[in-house]
Each structure stands twice: as C-alpha cells, then as structure tokens.
Coordinates of C-alpha atoms in Angstrom, one line a residue:
X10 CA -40.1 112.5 -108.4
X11 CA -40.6 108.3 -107.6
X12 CA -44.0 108.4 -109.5
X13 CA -43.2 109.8 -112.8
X14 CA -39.8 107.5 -112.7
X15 CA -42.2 104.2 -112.1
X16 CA -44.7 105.3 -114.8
X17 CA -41.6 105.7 -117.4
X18 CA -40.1 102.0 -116.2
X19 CA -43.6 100.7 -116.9
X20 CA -44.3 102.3 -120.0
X21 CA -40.8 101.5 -121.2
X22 CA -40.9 97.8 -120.1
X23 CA -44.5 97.7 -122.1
X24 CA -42.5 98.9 -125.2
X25 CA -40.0 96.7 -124.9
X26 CA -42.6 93.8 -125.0
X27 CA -44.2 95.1 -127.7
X28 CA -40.6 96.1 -129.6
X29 CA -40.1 91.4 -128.7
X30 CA -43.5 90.5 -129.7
X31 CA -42.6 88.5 -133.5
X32 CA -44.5 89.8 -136.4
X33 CA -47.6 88.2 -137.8
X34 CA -46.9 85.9 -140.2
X35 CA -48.6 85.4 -143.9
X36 CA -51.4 84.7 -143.7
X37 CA -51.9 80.5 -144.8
X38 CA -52.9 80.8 -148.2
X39 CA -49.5 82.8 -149.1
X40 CA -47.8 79.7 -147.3
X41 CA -48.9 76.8 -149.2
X42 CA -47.0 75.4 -152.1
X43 CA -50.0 76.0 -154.6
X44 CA -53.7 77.3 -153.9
X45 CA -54.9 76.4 -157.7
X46 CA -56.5 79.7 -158.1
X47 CA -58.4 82.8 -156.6
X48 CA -60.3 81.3 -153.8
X49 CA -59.2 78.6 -151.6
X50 CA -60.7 76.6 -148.5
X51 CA -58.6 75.5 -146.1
X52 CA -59.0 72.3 -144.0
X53 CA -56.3 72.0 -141.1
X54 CA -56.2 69.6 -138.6
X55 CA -53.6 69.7 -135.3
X56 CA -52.1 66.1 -136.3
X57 CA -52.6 63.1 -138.7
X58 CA -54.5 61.0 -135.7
X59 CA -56.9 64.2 -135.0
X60 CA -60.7 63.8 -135.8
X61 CA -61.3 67.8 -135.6
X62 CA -60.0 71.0 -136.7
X63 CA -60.9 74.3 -138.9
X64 CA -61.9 75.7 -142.1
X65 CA -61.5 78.6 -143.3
X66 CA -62.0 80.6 -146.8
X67 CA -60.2 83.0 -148.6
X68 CA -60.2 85.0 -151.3
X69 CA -57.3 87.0 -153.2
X70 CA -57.6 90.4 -153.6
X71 CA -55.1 92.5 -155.3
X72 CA -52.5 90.2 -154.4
X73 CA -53.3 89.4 -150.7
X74 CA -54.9 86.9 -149.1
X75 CA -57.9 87.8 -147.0
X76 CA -59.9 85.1 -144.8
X77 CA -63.8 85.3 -145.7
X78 CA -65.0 82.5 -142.6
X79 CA -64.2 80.4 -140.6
X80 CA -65.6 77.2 -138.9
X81 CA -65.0 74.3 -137.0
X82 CA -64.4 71.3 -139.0
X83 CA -64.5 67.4 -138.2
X84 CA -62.7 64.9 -140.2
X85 CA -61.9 61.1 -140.9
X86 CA -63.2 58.8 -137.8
X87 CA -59.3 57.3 -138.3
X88 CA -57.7 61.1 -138.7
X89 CA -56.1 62.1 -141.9
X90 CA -53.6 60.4 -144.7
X91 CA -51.4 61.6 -147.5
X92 CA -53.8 61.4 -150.4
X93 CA -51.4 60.1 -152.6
X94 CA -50.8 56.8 -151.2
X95 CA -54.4 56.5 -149.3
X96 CA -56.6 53.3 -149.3
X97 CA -60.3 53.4 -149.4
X98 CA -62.3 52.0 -146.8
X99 CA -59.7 53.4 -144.1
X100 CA -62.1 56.4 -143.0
X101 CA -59.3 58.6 -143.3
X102 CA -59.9 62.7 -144.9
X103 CA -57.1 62.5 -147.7
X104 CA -54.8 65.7 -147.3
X105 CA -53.8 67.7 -150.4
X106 CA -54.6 70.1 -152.7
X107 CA -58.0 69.4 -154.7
X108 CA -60.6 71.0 -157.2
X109 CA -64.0 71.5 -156.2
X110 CA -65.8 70.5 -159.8
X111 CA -69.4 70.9 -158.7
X112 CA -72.1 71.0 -155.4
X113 CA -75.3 69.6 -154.8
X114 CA -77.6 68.5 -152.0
X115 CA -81.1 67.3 -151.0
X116 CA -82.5 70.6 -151.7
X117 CA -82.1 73.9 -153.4
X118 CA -78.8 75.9 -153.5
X119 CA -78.9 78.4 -150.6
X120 CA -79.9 82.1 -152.6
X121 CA -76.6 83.7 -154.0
X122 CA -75.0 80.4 -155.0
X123 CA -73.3 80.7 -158.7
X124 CA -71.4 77.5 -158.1
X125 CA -72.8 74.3 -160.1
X126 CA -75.4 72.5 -158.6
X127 CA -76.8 69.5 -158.5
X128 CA -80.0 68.4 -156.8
X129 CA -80.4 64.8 -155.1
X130 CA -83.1 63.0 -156.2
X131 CA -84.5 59.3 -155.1
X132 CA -82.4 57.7 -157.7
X133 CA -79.3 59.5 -156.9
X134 CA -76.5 57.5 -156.1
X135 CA -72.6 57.6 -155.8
X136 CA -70.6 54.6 -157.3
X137 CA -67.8 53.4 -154.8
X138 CA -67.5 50.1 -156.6
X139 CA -64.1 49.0 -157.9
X140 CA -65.4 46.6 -160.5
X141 CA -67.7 49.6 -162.4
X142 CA -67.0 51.8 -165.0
X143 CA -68.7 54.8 -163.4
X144 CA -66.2 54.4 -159.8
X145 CA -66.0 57.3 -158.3
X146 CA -68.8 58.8 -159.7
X147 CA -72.3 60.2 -159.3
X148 CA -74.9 57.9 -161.3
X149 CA -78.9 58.1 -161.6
X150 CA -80.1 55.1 -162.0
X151 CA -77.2 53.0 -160.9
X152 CA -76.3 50.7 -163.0
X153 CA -75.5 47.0 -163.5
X154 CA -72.3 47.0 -162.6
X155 CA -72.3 49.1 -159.7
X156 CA -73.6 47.1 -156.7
X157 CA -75.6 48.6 -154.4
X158 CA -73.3 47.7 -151.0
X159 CA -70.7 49.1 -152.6
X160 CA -72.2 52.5 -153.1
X161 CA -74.1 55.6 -151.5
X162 CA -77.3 56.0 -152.0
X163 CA -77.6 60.1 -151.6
X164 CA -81.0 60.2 -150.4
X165 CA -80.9 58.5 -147.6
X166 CA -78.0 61.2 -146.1
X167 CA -80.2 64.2 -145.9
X168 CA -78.7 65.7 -142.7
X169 CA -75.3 65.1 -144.4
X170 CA -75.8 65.8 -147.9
X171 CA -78.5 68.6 -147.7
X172 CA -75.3 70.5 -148.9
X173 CA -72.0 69.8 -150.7
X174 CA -69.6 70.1 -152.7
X175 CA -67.7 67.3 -154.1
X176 CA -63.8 67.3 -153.4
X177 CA -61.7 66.4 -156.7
X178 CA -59.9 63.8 -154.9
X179 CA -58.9 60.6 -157.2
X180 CA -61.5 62.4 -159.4
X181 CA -60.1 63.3 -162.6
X182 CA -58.3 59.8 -163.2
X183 CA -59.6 57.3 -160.8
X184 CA -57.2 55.0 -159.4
X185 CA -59.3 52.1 -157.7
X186 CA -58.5 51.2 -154.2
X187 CA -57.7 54.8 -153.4
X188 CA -61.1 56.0 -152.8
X189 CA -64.7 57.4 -153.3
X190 CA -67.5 59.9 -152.6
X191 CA -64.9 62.1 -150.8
X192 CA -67.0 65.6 -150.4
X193 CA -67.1 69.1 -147.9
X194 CA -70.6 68.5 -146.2
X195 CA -72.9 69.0 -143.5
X196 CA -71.9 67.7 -140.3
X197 CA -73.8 64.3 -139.3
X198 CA -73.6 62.8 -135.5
X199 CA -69.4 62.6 -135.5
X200 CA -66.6 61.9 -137.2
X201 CA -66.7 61.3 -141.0
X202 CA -65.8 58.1 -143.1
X203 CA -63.1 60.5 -144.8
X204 CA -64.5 63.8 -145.6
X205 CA -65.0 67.0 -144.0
X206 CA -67.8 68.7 -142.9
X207 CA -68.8 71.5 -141.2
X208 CA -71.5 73.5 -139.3
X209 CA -75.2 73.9 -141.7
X210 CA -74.5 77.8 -141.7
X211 CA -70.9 77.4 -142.6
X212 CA -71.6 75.3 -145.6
X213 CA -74.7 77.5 -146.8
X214 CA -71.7 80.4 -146.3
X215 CA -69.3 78.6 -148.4
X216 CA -71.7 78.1 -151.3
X217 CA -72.7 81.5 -151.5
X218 CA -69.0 82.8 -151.1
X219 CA -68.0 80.4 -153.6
X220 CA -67.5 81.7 -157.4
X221 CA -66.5 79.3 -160.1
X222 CA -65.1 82.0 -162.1
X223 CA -62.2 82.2 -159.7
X224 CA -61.4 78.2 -159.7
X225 CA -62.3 76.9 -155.6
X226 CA -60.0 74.7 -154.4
X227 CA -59.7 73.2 -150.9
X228 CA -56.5 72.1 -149.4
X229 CA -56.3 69.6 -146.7
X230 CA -53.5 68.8 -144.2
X231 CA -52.3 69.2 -141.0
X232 CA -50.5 71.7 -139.3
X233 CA -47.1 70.5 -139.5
X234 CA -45.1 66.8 -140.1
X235 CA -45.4 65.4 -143.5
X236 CA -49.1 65.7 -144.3
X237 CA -48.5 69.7 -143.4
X238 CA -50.9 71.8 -145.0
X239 CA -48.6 73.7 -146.3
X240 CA -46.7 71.2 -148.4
X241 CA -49.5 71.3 -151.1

C-alpha cells in the first residue's frame, strides 16, 4: 500500500502548486491608460537607462486584446525619457503614447501594406532645424531655411530607413527643442539617436499587419517607475 500513498502525496503536492500558481494577468494592451484605437504597438524597455527591449503588436478583437508579433527592439544610445519634458539632441526614445500618421522607406512597401506610404527619393529630406518653418517635418527639396547640418538627409540611411513609419511624437504641434525625425525603423549597427527599431522582417511584418482603418498607435515606456508603459 506505500506506492499508491506516495503517488497520491505527489499528485496532490503537484495540485497544490498548481492551485498557488497566480493567474495570468491582462494582457498589456488592456493595462495601459489609453491605446488610441484598434491596433497598438508596444515598445517596452526594462528601465529608463536600458538601450534594448521588445515590441510587440496587437490587435482588438471582440473586446480582447490578442498579440500579432513580437520582436526584439533597441532604443535611444542614452535609454529612454518622458516625452513630455524631452530635449532634442539627447539620443533618448521618448516614451508615450503616439500616432503613427504615415510610413515610407527607400523602396517599395512590402506586398499587403494598406498603410500610407511614402517612397524616399534623392531629394528627400527630414527638417530637424529649429529656426525653419517645416521643423519636424519631411521636405523635398529642402528649403532655405532649413540647413542641411541640422537635418537628415533620407537617402543616405538605406539600411535604416529601407522601412518606417514615422512616430507622431511632437508632431502635430511642434514644440522646438523637444525633438525630430523620431520614427519605428530598421535596425542600423546599434543603438539609436532616439527611435526604435527592429529586426528587417519584423518591420516588413508590422507594415503588412498594420491597417489605418483601425487608427496604429505605438506606445513607449518602460516596464515600471515613472516612464511605465503603462501610465500612457
């Protein structure tokens, strides 16, 4: 009779971890403070000083998140900062909540994309000037005002840039001095001078999964302390 009486201690102690084991949790999506519409790409980092981490998209469906990918992700060379009170120039990935108002890239749109696109060409160029009208925006030619040192020149970031999508941070209503040319890309050799940017195949995946129709947004943050993703 020992050998059935072991099996039942086993099998009941197995239970009784199960019985402790805490629930999963929502997923992060049904966390955040806002997600700004159907779909959502989220950009988490372990901590404010980090130069890596992951994202992920989702999509809502019929009331519950789901996650579509996943990727790794690398970020600011000088981590991440709350994008309300960032400073340009710091190479820091500003965390919040953002739009996603159009992509582009050095080539075609992978097959399947719906989202807005625009295609680089040798005159394409990204004012980052604080003296010009156009800061914070994508001009072709570049103008007067808009001084080549103080802007990116697309073309010449064809690893980087043969994808994107540009991240509605101090988009809408520029406030100079808080920054420019902030986009979701390729990545290059490292780090980033304050975007994010994943794997070639993730980004190719992201375009395709993305539908406008169901308003993109990204949210970027860190897994807890005051830039916590989930505060946005």
């Amino acid at each position: 009779m020992r050998r059935p009486m072991v099996v039942l201690s086993v099998l009941l102690a197995l239970a009784g971890t199960v019985a402790a084991r805490p629930a999963a949790g929502p997923p992060l999506p049904a966390r955040l403070a806002d997600t700004g519409g159907g779909q959502l790409i989220t950009a988490e980092a372990p901590a404010e000083g980090s130069t890596t981490g992951t994202v992920a998209w989702w999509s809502l469906r019929r009331g519950t998140w789901v996650r579509e990918g996943s990727a790794p992700a690398r970020f600011g060379a000088k981590g991440l900062a709350e994008g309300a009170t960032r400073k340009q120039s710091t190479d820091t990935t500003p965390t919040g909540l953002y739009d996603l108002p159009y992509a582009f890239g050095t080539g075609p749109a992978p097959a399947g994309t719906a989202y807005p696109y625009r295609r680089i060409g040798d005159d394409s160029w990204w004012c980052q000037d604080n003296a010009a009208r156009a800061y914070n925006r994508w001009v072709e030619p570049r103008p007067a005002d808009c001084r080549a040192s103080e802007a990116e020149h697309l073309i010449e970031y064809r690893t980087q840039y043969a994808r994107a999508l540009v991240i509605g941070f101090n988009y809408r209503r520029p406030v100079r001095g808080r920054g420019a040319g902030i986009f979701l890309h390729v990545n290059g050799r490292g780090a980033t001078a304050g975007c994010v940017s994943v794997p070639a195949g993730a980004m190719d995946r992201i375009l395709r999964w993305a539908d406008p129709a169901r308003r993109p947004h990204i949210a970027i943050g860190t897994r807890s302390g005051p830039t916590a993703i989930t505060r946005y």
